[in-house]
mmCIF file of C-alpha atoms in Angstrom:
data_model
loop_
_atom_site.group_PDB
_atom_site.id
_atom_site.type_symbol
_atom_site.label_atom_id
_atom_site.label_comp_id
_atom_site.label_asym_id
_atom_site.label_seq_id
_atom_site.Cartn_x
_atom_site.Cartn_y
_atom_site.Cartn_z
ATOM 1 C CA MET W 1 0.035 -0.086 -0.012
ATOM 2 C CA ASP W 2 1.245 3.519 -0.948
ATOM 3 C CA LEU W 3 1.335 5.573 2.100
ATOM 4 C CA TYR W 4 1.137 8.778 0.033
ATOM 5 C CA ALA W 5 -2.064 7.513 -1.640
ATOM 6 C CA PHE W 6 -3.928 7.591 1.818
ATOM 7 C CA PRO W 7 -6.401 10.382 1.445
ATOM 8 C CA PRO W 8 -5.240 12.492 4.463
ATOM 9 C CA VAL W 9 -1.682 12.179 3.386
ATOM 10 C CA ALA W 10 -2.468 12.856 -0.328
ATOM 11 C CA ALA W 11 -4.384 15.939 0.793
ATOM 12 C CA ILE W 12 -1.461 17.189 2.776
ATOM 13 C CA LEU W 13 0.947 16.390 -0.224
ATOM 14 C CA ASP W 14 -1.349 18.141 -2.608
ATOM 15 C CA ALA W 15 -1.473 21.203 -0.445
ATOM 16 C CA ALA W 16 2.294 21.353 -0.301
ATOM 17 C CA TYR W 17 2.505 20.739 -4.186
ATOM 18 C CA SER W 18 0.014 23.772 -4.627
ATOM 19 C CA LEU W 19 2.319 25.849 -2.301
ATOM 20 C CA LEU W 20 5.382 24.939 -4.136
ATOM 21 C CA MET W 21 3.934 25.571 -7.456
ATOM 22 C CA GLY W 22 2.407 28.927 -6.353
ATOM 23 C CA LEU W 23 5.872 30.001 -5.039
ATOM 24 C CA ALA W 24 7.551 28.881 -8.345
ATOM 25 C CA ALA W 25 5.148 30.988 -10.180
ATOM 26 C CA LEU W 26 5.925 34.039 -8.098
ATOM 27 C CA LEU W 27 9.614 33.586 -8.371
ATOM 28 C CA GLU W 28 9.790 32.743 -12.043
ATOM 29 C CA PRO W 29 10.288 36.400 -13.106
ATOM 30 C CA LEU W 30 13.406 36.525 -10.846
ATOM 31 C CA ALA W 31 14.723 32.869 -11.007
ATOM 32 C CA GLY W 32 13.663 31.824 -14.446
ATOM 33 C CA SER W 33 14.126 28.076 -14.967
ATOM 34 C CA ALA W 34 15.410 27.680 -11.454
ATOM 35 C CA ALA W 35 12.132 28.979 -9.889
ATOM 36 C CA ALA W 36 11.014 25.635 -8.603
ATOM 37 C CA ALA W 37 14.531 25.191 -6.876
ATOM 38 C CA ALA W 38 14.215 28.689 -5.387
ATOM 39 C CA SER W 39 10.688 27.836 -4.110
ATOM 40 C CA VAL W 40 12.023 24.864 -2.242
ATOM 41 C CA ILE W 41 14.674 27.381 -0.609
ATOM 42 C CA VAL W 42 11.859 29.842 0.269
ATOM 43 C CA LEU W 43 9.927 27.142 1.619
ATOM 44 C CA THR W 44 12.631 26.031 3.853
ATOM 45 C CA LEU W 45 13.245 29.590 5.043
ATOM 46 C CA LEU W 46 9.527 29.845 5.833
ATOM 47 C CA VAL W 47 9.507 26.624 7.876
ATOM 48 C CA ARG W 48 12.605 27.613 9.731
ATOM 49 C CA ALA W 49 11.252 31.015 10.553
ATOM 50 C CA ALA W 50 8.195 29.297 11.971
ATOM 51 C CA LEU W 51 10.576 27.158 14.156
ATOM 52 C CA VAL W 52 12.361 30.023 15.570
ATOM 53 C CA PRO W 53 10.496 29.762 19.176
ATOM 54 C CA ALA W 54 11.442 26.024 19.052
ATOM 55 C CA GLY W 55 15.013 27.035 18.327
ATOM 56 C CA ILE W 56 14.944 29.459 21.381
ATOM 57 C CA ALA W 57 13.635 26.619 23.504
ATOM 58 C CA GLN W 58 16.485 24.273 22.330
ATOM 59 C CA ALA W 59 19.038 27.180 23.115
ATOM 60 C CA LYS W 60 17.609 27.517 26.709
ATOM 61 C CA ALA W 61 17.640 23.788 27.117
ATOM 62 C CA GLU W 62 21.341 23.627 26.090
ATOM 63 C CA GLN W 63 22.039 26.505 28.629
ATOM 64 C CA THR W 64 20.158 24.587 31.405
ATOM 65 C CA ARG W 65 21.980 21.307 30.746
ATOM 66 C CA SER W 66 25.289 23.194 30.976
ATOM 67 C CA ARG W 67 24.285 24.739 34.267
ATOM 68 C CA LEU W 68 23.104 21.341 35.536
ATOM 69 C CA ALA W 69 26.222 19.565 34.357
ATOM 70 C CA PRO W 70 28.366 19.717 37.713
ATOM 71 C CA LYS W 71 25.230 18.413 39.705
ATOM 72 C CA LEU W 72 24.794 15.587 37.213
ATOM 73 C CA ARG W 73 28.442 14.696 37.410
ATOM 74 C CA ASP W 74 28.005 14.672 41.144
ATOM 75 C CA LEU W 75 25.024 12.288 40.884
ATOM 76 C CA GLN W 76 26.935 10.007 38.495
ATOM 77 C CA ARG W 77 29.941 9.834 41.003
ATOM 78 C CA ARG W 78 27.612 9.100 44.003
ATOM 79 C CA HIS W 79 25.299 6.640 42.352
ATOM 80 C CA LYS W 80 27.494 5.066 39.672
ATOM 81 C CA LYS W 81 26.865 1.536 41.151
ATOM 82 C CA ASP W 82 23.154 1.929 41.420
ATOM 83 C CA PRO W 83 21.806 2.856 38.047
ATOM 84 C CA GLU W 84 18.072 2.800 39.051
ATOM 85 C CA ARG W 85 18.835 5.320 41.889
ATOM 86 C CA LEU W 86 20.814 7.423 39.464
ATOM 87 C CA GLN W 87 17.991 7.550 37.110
ATOM 88 C CA ARG W 88 15.527 8.618 39.793
ATOM 89 C CA GLU W 89 17.917 11.257 41.148
ATOM 90 C CA THR W 90 18.604 12.592 37.728
ATOM 91 C CA MET W 91 14.902 12.910 36.895
ATOM 92 C CA LYS W 92 14.246 14.515 40.281
ATOM 93 C CA LEU W 93 17.036 17.044 39.596
ATOM 94 C CA TYR W 94 15.381 17.975 36.205
ATOM 95 C CA SER W 95 11.983 18.183 37.880
ATOM 96 C CA ASP W 96 13.275 20.360 40.680
ATOM 97 C CA GLU W 97 14.806 22.682 38.197
ATOM 98 C CA LYS W 98 11.561 22.610 36.088
ATOM 99 C CA ALA W 99 13.584 21.310 33.097
ATOM 100 C CA SER W 100 13.556 18.281 30.890
ATOM 101 C CA PRO W 101 16.530 16.302 29.483
ATOM 102 C CA PHE W 102 14.454 16.191 26.240
ATOM 103 C CA ALA W 103 13.735 19.729 25.981
ATOM 104 C CA GLY W 104 14.726 21.375 22.757
ATOM 105 C CA CYS W 105 14.184 18.175 20.582
ATOM 106 C CA LEU W 106 11.235 19.850 18.742
ATOM 107 C CA PRO W 107 13.351 21.345 15.784
ATOM 108 C CA MET W 108 14.762 18.022 14.940
ATOM 109 C CA LEU W 109 11.351 16.104 15.122
ATOM 110 C CA ALA W 110 9.549 18.742 13.231
ATOM 111 C CA GLN W 111 12.070 18.537 10.239
ATOM 112 C CA ALA W 112 11.273 14.895 9.751
ATOM 113 C CA PRO W 113 7.770 15.162 8.117
ATOM 114 C CA ILE W 114 8.884 18.320 6.105
ATOM 115 C CA VAL W 115 11.711 16.452 4.514
ATOM 116 C CA ALA W 116 9.350 13.434 3.792
ATOM 117 C CA ILE W 117 6.964 15.765 2.125
ATOM 118 C CA VAL W 118 9.624 17.429 0.005
ATOM 119 C CA TYR W 119 11.100 14.055 -0.805
ATOM 120 C CA ALA W 120 7.706 12.739 -1.935
ATOM 121 C CA LEU W 121 6.718 15.736 -4.015
ATOM 122 C CA PHE W 122 9.885 14.989 -6.305
ATOM 123 C CA LEU W 123 9.583 11.201 -6.221
ATOM 124 C CA HIS W 124 5.964 10.636 -7.436
ATOM 125 C CA THR W 125 4.813 11.245 -11.008
ATOM 126 C CA ALA W 126 1.325 11.899 -9.882
ATOM 127 C CA ILE W 127 0.059 13.826 -6.818
ATOM 128 C CA ALA W 128 -3.402 13.232 -5.504
ATOM 129 C CA GLY W 129 -4.420 11.846 -8.994
ATOM 130 C CA HIS W 130 -2.984 14.683 -11.193
ATOM 131 C CA ALA W 131 0.371 15.025 -12.933
ATOM 132 C CA ASN W 132 3.303 16.183 -10.951
ATOM 133 C CA ALA W 133 4.505 19.307 -12.863
ATOM 134 C CA LEU W 134 7.273 19.711 -10.433
ATOM 135 C CA LEU W 135 9.265 16.994 -11.915
ATOM 136 C CA ALA W 136 9.543 19.018 -15.213
ATOM 137 C CA HIS W 137 11.616 21.615 -13.233
ATOM 138 C CA GLU W 138 15.296 21.784 -13.205
ATOM 139 C CA LEU W 139 18.275 23.351 -11.531
ATOM 140 C CA PHE W 140 21.235 24.096 -14.032
ATOM 141 C CA ALA W 141 19.870 21.306 -16.342
ATOM 142 C CA VAL W 142 19.455 18.811 -13.540
ATOM 143 C CA PRO W 143 15.935 17.596 -12.740
ATOM 144 C CA LEU W 144 14.841 18.351 -9.111
ATOM 145 C CA GLY W 145 13.740 14.719 -8.757
ATOM 146 C CA THR W 146 17.291 13.495 -9.594
ATOM 147 C CA SER W 147 19.066 11.537 -6.773
ATOM 148 C CA LEU W 148 22.809 11.348 -6.949
ATOM 149 C CA VAL W 149 23.206 7.735 -5.960
ATOM 150 C CA SER W 150 20.424 6.629 -8.116
ATOM 151 C CA ALA W 151 21.795 8.540 -11.185
ATOM 152 C CA ILE W 152 25.286 7.039 -10.567
ATOM 153 C CA ALA W 153 23.710 3.573 -10.242
ATOM 154 C CA ALA W 154 21.723 3.926 -13.430
ATOM 155 C CA GLY W 155 24.563 5.202 -15.296
ATOM 156 C CA THR W 156 22.732 8.538 -16.050
ATOM 157 C CA ALA W 157 24.792 10.858 -14.001
ATOM 158 C CA SER W 158 25.934 13.775 -16.236
ATOM 159 C CA ALA W 159 28.596 16.352 -15.523
ATOM 160 C CA ALA W 160 25.842 18.883 -14.622
ATOM 161 C CA THR W 161 24.497 16.323 -12.160
ATOM 162 C CA LEU W 162 27.832 15.838 -10.566
ATOM 163 C CA GLY W 163 28.598 19.507 -10.512
ATOM 164 C CA VAL W 164 25.199 20.535 -8.980
ATOM 165 C CA PHE W 165 25.201 17.875 -6.203
ATOM 166 C CA ALA W 166 29.023 18.695 -5.583
ATOM 167 C CA GLY W 167 27.985 22.321 -4.851
ATOM 168 C CA VAL W 168 25.072 21.429 -2.667
ATOM 169 C CA LEU W 169 27.173 18.769 -0.749
ATOM 170 C CA ALA W 170 29.998 21.275 -0.334
ATOM 171 C CA VAL W 171 27.610 23.565 1.391
ATOM 172 C CA ILE W 172 26.422 21.080 3.836
ATOM 173 C CA VAL W 173 29.862 19.793 4.510
ATOM 174 C CA VAL W 174 31.383 23.167 5.219
ATOM 175 C CA VAL W 175 28.502 24.156 7.421
ATOM 176 C CA ALA W 176 28.896 20.834 9.337
ATOM 177 C CA GLU W 177 32.699 21.495 9.752
ATOM 178 C CA ILE W 178 32.011 24.996 11.044
ATOM 179 C CA THR W 179 29.324 23.718 13.380
ATOM 180 C CA ARG W 180 31.590 20.871 14.725
ATOM 181 C CA ARG W 181 34.347 23.322 15.451
ATOM 182 C CA ALA W 182 31.994 26.161 16.950
ATOM 183 C CA PHE W 183 29.877 23.945 19.056
ATOM 184 C CA ARG W 184 32.155 21.191 20.438
ATOM 185 C CA PRO W 185 30.567 19.455 23.356
ATOM 186 C CA GLN W 186 32.173 20.025 26.800
ATOM 187 C CA ILE W 187 34.456 17.044 27.680
ATOM 188 C CA ASP W 188 34.422 15.815 31.193
ATOM 189 C CA THR W 189 37.872 15.041 32.192
ATOM 190 C CA THR W 190 37.389 14.223 35.770
ATOM 191 C CA PRO W 191 38.359 10.589 36.883
ATOM 192 C CA ASP W 192 34.669 9.667 37.644
ATOM 193 C CA ALA W 193 33.492 10.855 34.391
ATOM 194 C CA ALA W 194 30.829 8.890 32.782
ATOM 195 C CA PRO W 195 31.939 7.148 29.394
ATOM 196 C CA LEU W 196 29.366 9.189 27.505
ATOM 197 C CA ALA W 197 30.945 12.365 28.544
ATOM 198 C CA GLY W 198 34.386 11.709 27.241
ATOM 199 C CA ALA W 199 36.481 12.564 24.305
ATOM 200 C CA GLY W 200 35.118 9.461 22.377
ATOM 201 C CA MET W 201 31.576 10.870 22.699
ATOM 202 C CA ALA W 202 32.760 14.214 21.631
ATOM 203 C CA ARG W 203 34.257 12.818 18.417
ATOM 204 C CA LEU W 204 30.997 10.870 17.759
ATOM 205 C CA ALA W 205 28.931 14.049 18.182
ATOM 206 C CA GLY W 206 31.303 15.865 15.744
ATOM 207 C CA ALA W 207 31.071 12.940 13.155
ATOM 208 C CA LEU W 208 27.305 13.113 13.355
ATOM 209 C CA GLN W 209 27.270 16.678 11.926
ATOM 210 C CA PHE W 210 28.178 15.109 8.700
ATOM 211 C CA THR W 211 25.280 12.586 8.392
ATOM 212 C CA THR W 212 23.157 15.150 6.645
ATOM 213 C CA ALA W 213 25.726 15.066 3.710
ATOM 214 C CA VAL W 214 25.424 11.354 3.627
ATOM 215 C CA PHE W 215 21.615 11.594 3.638
ATOM 216 C CA ALA W 216 21.715 14.223 0.741
ATOM 217 C CA LEU W 217 23.363 11.634 -1.526
ATOM 218 C CA PHE W 218 20.204 9.447 -1.564
ATOM 219 C CA VAL W 219 17.360 11.914 -1.808
ATOM 220 C CA PRO W 220 16.128 13.977 -4.784
ATOM 221 C CA LEU W 221 17.890 17.199 -5.601
ATOM 222 C CA ALA W 222 14.957 19.189 -4.149
ATOM 223 C CA ALA W 223 15.315 17.567 -0.876
ATOM 224 C CA ALA W 224 19.028 18.037 -0.756
ATOM 225 C CA LEU W 225 18.534 21.708 -1.292
ATOM 226 C CA TYR W 226 15.976 21.733 1.607
ATOM 227 C CA LEU W 227 18.762 20.094 3.719
ATOM 228 C CA ALA W 228 21.502 22.595 2.665
ATOM 229 C CA THR W 229 19.348 25.549 3.429
ATOM 230 C CA THR W 230 18.266 24.007 6.646
ATOM 231 C CA VAL W 231 21.866 23.380 8.169
ATOM 232 C CA ALA W 232 22.948 26.859 7.033
ATOM 233 C CA TRP W 233 20.080 28.528 8.772
ATOM 234 C CA THR W 234 20.485 26.319 11.840
ATOM 235 C CA LEU W 235 24.218 27.356 12.024
ATOM 236 C CA VAL W 236 23.481 31.090 11.891
ATOM 237 C CA GLN W 237 20.568 30.712 14.373
ATOM 238 C CA ARG W 238 22.639 28.881 16.981
ATOM 239 C CA VAL W 239 25.448 31.413 16.766
ATOM 240 C CA VAL W 240 22.986 34.142 17.317
ATOM 241 C CA LEU W 241 21.113 32.347 20.053
ATOM 242 C CA ARG W 242 24.321 31.339 21.775
ATOM 243 C CA ARG W 243 24.954 35.024 22.325
ATOM 244 C CA PHE W 244 21.827 35.502 24.142
ATOM 245 C CA TYR W 245 21.878 31.986 26.007
ATOM 246 C CA PRO W 246 25.416 31.433 26.741
ATOM 247 C CA LEU W 247 26.568 28.087 28.380
ATOM 248 C CA ALA W 248 27.626 27.951 31.840
ATOM 249 C CA THR W 249 31.464 27.905 32.441
ATOM 250 C CA THR W 250 32.794 25.059 34.336
#
């Protein structure tokens, strides 16, 4: 069964299709043949702007976690042999501080359905029973429905395809590297530090910054554009919000 053919999902997809087609029509005088690609970028900016309050909540949550870090390390030291007690005390600490260890996850969770919709819009030849005109749009002669991995596997990857994806991936990788350097997690070097607070975990967190680039290899070009715009916005937003909500020094 095709999930995207389910009436409620098809209706959402059709609404997103209409929005993108409308944006493309508005941008065509400025962007020309790249109007549909520009509409994906504009849509991304609109989504990210709507998620600014969630980004602020995430920044506050990071600030709270940094403030509570010494108390959490003390709990880990005192209850490291009693995991159940450690869990209870940790949750009590967050409750007393009116905080949550899961606060600030909304931006990440909210992105998943948006990426899925953009992915579907440039994957299906028909949307809600009508032809998908978005598939006729290109960026520098590369159809927005093209996936780099699929094109290479099928032997249809042209120089334009490789060049456009190289540009998009370069943006994602550069932003990931800047993010990795600018937002390195604090490393707990105390003897009683938990394994997840050490240098190994910091390296893993840094490597995870590049998973978006890997994902972009497999999705349609339109979704890759969405991802590139998202990571760039996220970096700028985090830099700005860190000034307003600095982490506690330890």
